[in-house]
PDB file of C-alpha atoms in Angstrom:
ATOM      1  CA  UNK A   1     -55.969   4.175 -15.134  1.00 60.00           C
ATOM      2  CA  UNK A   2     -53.851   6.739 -13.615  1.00 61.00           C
ATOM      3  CA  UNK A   3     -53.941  10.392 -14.337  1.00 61.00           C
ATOM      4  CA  UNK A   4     -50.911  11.306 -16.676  1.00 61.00           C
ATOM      5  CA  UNK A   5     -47.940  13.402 -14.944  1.00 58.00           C
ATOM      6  CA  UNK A   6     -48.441  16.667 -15.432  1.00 58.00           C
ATOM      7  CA  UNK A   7     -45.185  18.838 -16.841  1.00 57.00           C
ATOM      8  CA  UNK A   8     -44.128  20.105 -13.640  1.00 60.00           C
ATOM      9  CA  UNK A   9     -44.151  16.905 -12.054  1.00 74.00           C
ATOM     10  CA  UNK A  10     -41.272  15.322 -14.451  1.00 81.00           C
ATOM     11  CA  UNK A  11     -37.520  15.957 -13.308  1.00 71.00           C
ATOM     12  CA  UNK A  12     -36.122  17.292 -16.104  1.00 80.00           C
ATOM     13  CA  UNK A  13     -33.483  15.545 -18.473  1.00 79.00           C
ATOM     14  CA  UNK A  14     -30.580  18.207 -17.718  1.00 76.00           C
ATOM     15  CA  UNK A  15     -31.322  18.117 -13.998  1.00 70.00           C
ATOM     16  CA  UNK A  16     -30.820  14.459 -14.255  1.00 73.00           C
ATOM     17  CA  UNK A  17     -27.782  14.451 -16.553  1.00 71.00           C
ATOM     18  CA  UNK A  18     -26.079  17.372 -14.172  1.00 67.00           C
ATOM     19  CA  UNK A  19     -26.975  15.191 -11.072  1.00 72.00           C
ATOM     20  CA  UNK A  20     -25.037  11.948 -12.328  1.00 73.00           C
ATOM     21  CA  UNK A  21     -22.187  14.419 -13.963  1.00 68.00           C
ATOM     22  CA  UNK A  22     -22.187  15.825 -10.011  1.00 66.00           C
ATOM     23  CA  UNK A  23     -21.794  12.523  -8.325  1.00 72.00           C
ATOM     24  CA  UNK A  24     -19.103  11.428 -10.953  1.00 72.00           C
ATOM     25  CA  UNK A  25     -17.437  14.643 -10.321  1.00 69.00           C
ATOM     26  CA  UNK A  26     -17.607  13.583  -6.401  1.00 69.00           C
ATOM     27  CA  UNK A  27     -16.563  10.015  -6.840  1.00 70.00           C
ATOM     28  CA  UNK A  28     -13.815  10.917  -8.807  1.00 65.00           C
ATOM     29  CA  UNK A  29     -12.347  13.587  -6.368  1.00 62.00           C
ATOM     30  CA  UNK A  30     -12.438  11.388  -3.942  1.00 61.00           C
ATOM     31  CA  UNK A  31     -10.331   8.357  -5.059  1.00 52.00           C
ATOM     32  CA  UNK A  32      -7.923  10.535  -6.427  1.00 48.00           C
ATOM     33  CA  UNK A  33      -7.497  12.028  -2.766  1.00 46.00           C
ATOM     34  CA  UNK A  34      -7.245   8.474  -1.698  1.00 50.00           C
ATOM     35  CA  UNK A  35      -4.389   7.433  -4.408  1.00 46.00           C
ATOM     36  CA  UNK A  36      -2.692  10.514  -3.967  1.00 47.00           C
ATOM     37  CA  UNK A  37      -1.768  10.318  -0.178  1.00 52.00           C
ATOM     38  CA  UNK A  38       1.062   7.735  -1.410  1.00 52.00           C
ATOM     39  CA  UNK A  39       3.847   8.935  -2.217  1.00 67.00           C
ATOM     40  CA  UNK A  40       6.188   7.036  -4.583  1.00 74.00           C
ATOM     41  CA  UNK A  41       8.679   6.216  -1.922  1.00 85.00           C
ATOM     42  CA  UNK A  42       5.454   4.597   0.366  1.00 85.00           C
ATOM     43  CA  UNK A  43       4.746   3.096  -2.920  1.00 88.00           C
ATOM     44  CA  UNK A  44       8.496   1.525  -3.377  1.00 91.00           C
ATOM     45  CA  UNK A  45       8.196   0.847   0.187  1.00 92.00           C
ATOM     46  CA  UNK A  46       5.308  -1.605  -0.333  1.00 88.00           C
ATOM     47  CA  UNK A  47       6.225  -2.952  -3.767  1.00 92.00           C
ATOM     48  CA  UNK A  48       9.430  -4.117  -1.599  1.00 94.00           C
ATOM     49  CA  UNK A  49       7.621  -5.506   1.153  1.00 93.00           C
ATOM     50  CA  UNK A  50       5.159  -7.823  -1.265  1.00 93.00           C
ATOM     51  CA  UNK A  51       8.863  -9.071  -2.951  1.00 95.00           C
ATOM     52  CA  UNK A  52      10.671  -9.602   0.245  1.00 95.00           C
ATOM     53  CA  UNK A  53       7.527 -11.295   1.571  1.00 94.00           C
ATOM     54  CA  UNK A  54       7.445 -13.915  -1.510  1.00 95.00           C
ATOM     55  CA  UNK A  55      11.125 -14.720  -0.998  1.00 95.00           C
ATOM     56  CA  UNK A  56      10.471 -15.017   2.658  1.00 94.00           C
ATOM     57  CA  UNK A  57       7.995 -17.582   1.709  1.00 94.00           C
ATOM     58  CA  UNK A  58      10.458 -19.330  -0.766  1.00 95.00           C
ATOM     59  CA  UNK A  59      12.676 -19.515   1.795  1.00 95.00           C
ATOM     60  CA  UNK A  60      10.130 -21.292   4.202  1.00 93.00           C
ATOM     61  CA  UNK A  61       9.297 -23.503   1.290  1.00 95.00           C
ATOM     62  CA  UNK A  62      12.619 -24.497   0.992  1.00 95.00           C
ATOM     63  CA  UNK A  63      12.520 -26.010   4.293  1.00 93.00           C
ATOM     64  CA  UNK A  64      14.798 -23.084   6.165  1.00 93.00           C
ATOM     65  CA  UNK A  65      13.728 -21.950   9.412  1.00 91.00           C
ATOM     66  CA  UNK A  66      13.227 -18.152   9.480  1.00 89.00           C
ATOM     67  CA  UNK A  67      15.852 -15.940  12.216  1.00 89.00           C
ATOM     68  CA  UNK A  68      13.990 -14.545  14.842  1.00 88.00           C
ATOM     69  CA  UNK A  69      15.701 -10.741  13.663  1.00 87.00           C
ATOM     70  CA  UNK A  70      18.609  -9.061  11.464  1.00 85.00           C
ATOM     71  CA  UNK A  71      19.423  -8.400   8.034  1.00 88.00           C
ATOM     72  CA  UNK A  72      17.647  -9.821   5.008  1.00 92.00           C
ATOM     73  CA  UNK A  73      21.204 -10.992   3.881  1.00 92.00           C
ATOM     74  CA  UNK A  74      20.270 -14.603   4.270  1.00 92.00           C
ATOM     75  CA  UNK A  75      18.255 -14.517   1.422  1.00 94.00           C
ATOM     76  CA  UNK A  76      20.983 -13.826  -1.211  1.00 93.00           C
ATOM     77  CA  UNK A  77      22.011 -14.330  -3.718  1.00 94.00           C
ATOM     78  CA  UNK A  78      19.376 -17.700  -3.764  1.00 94.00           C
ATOM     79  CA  UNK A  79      16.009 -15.964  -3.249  1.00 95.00           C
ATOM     80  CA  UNK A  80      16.495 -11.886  -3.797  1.00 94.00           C
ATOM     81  CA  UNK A  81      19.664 -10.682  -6.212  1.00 95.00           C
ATOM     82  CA  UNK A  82      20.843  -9.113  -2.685  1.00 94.00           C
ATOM     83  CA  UNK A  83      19.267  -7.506   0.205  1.00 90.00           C
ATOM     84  CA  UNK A  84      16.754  -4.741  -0.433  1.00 90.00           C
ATOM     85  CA  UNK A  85      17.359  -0.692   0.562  1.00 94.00           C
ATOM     86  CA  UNK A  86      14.697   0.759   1.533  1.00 93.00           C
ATOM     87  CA  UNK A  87      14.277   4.267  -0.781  1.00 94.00           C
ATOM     88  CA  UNK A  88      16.648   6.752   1.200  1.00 93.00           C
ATOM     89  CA  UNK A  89      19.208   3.579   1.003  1.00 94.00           C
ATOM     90  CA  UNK A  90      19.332   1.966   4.492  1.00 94.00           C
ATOM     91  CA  UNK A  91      18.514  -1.996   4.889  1.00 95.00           C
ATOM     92  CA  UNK A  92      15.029  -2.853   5.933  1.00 94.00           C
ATOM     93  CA  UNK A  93      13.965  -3.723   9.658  1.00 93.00           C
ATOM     94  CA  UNK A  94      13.153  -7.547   9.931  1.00 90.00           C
ATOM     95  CA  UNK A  95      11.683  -9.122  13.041  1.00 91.00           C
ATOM     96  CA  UNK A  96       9.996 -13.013  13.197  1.00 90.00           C
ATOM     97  CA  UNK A  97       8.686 -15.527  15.960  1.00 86.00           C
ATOM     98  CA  UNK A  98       9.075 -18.124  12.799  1.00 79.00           C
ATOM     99  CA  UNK A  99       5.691 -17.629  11.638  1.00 80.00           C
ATOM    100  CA  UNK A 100       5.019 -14.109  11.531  1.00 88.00           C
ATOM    101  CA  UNK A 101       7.598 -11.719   9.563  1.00 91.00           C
ATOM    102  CA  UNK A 102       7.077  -7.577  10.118  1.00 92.00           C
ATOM    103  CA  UNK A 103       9.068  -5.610   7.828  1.00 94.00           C
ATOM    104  CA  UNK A 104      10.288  -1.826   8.576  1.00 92.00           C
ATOM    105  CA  UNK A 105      11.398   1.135   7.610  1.00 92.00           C
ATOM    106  CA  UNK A 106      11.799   4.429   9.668  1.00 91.00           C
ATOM    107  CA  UNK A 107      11.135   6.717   6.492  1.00 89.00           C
ATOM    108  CA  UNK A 108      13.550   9.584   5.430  1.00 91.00           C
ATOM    109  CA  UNK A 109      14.513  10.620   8.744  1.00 92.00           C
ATOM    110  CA  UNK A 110      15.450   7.532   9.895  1.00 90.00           C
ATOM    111  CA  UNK A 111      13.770   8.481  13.123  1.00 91.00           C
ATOM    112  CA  UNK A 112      11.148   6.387  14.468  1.00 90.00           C
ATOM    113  CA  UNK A 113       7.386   8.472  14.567  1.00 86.00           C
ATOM    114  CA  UNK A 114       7.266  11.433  11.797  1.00 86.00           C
ATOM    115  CA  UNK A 115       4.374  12.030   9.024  1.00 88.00           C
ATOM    116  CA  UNK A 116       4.680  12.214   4.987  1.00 85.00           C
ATOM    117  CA  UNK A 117       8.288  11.218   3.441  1.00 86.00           C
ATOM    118  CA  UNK A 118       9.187  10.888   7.424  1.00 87.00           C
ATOM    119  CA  UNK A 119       6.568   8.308   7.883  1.00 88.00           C
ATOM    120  CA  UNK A 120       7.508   4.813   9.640  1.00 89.00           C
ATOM    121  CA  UNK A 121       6.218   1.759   7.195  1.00 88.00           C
ATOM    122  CA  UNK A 122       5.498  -1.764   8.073  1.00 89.00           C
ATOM    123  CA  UNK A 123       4.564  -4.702   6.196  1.00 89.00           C
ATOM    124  CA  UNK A 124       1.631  -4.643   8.645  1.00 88.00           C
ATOM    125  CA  UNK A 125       0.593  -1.254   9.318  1.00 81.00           C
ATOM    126  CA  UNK A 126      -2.309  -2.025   6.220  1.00 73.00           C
ATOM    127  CA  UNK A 127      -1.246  -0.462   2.929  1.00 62.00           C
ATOM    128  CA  UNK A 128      -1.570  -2.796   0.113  1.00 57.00           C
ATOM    129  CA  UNK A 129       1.215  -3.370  -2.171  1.00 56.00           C
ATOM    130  CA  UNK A 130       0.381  -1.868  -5.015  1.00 51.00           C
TER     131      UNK A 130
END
């Protein structure tokens, strides 16, 4: 039988419960900084592509062969009420070789290259649509 652990062996409760209140305090911190590096118009900007993307696909469905580039005004009034603006109001960037659609926006500036609000978005560039 083995010896019983003497008192200043055992971790203490509070050390414990301050350790696991520590890491949750860590955790936390950290997926907030995650969330928080969207803004709401990189959020819009997404939310937009997923919709486009699922009237796109109605389209295809349909039996229509997608245009190579343009507007999105071929897919009103059937598939979206009318063609999307991006959040500082200009018409989203479409490209497609028929099977594979990218999506843009040049951000606020309207400038290609730039960083926050400025930011260039595709439907590719690997944000999920929230």
């Amino acid at each position: 039988m083995a010896p019983p652990a003497s008192p200043s062996r055992r971790v203490p409760p509070v050390l414990v419960l301050g350790l696991v209140l520590g890491l949750l305090v860590v955790v936390g911190v950290t997926c907030f900084a995650r969330l928080s590096r969207h803004s709401p118009s990189q959020a819009q900007v997404h939310a937009d592509f997923a919709r486009i993307q699922a009237a796109l696909d109605a389209y295809r469905r349909d039996g229509h062969a997608l245009p190579e580039e343009g507007d999105l005004s071929f897919l009103a009034p059937k598939y979206l009420p009318e063609p999307p603006l991006d959040p500082w109001g200009r018409p989203y960037e479409y490209l497609s070789n028929g099977e594979r659609v990218i999506l843009s926006t040049l951000g606020a500036d309207g400038r290609h290259g730039g960083v926050g609000e400025d930011e260039d978005h595709t439907s590719t560039d690997g944000h999920p649509a929230p």
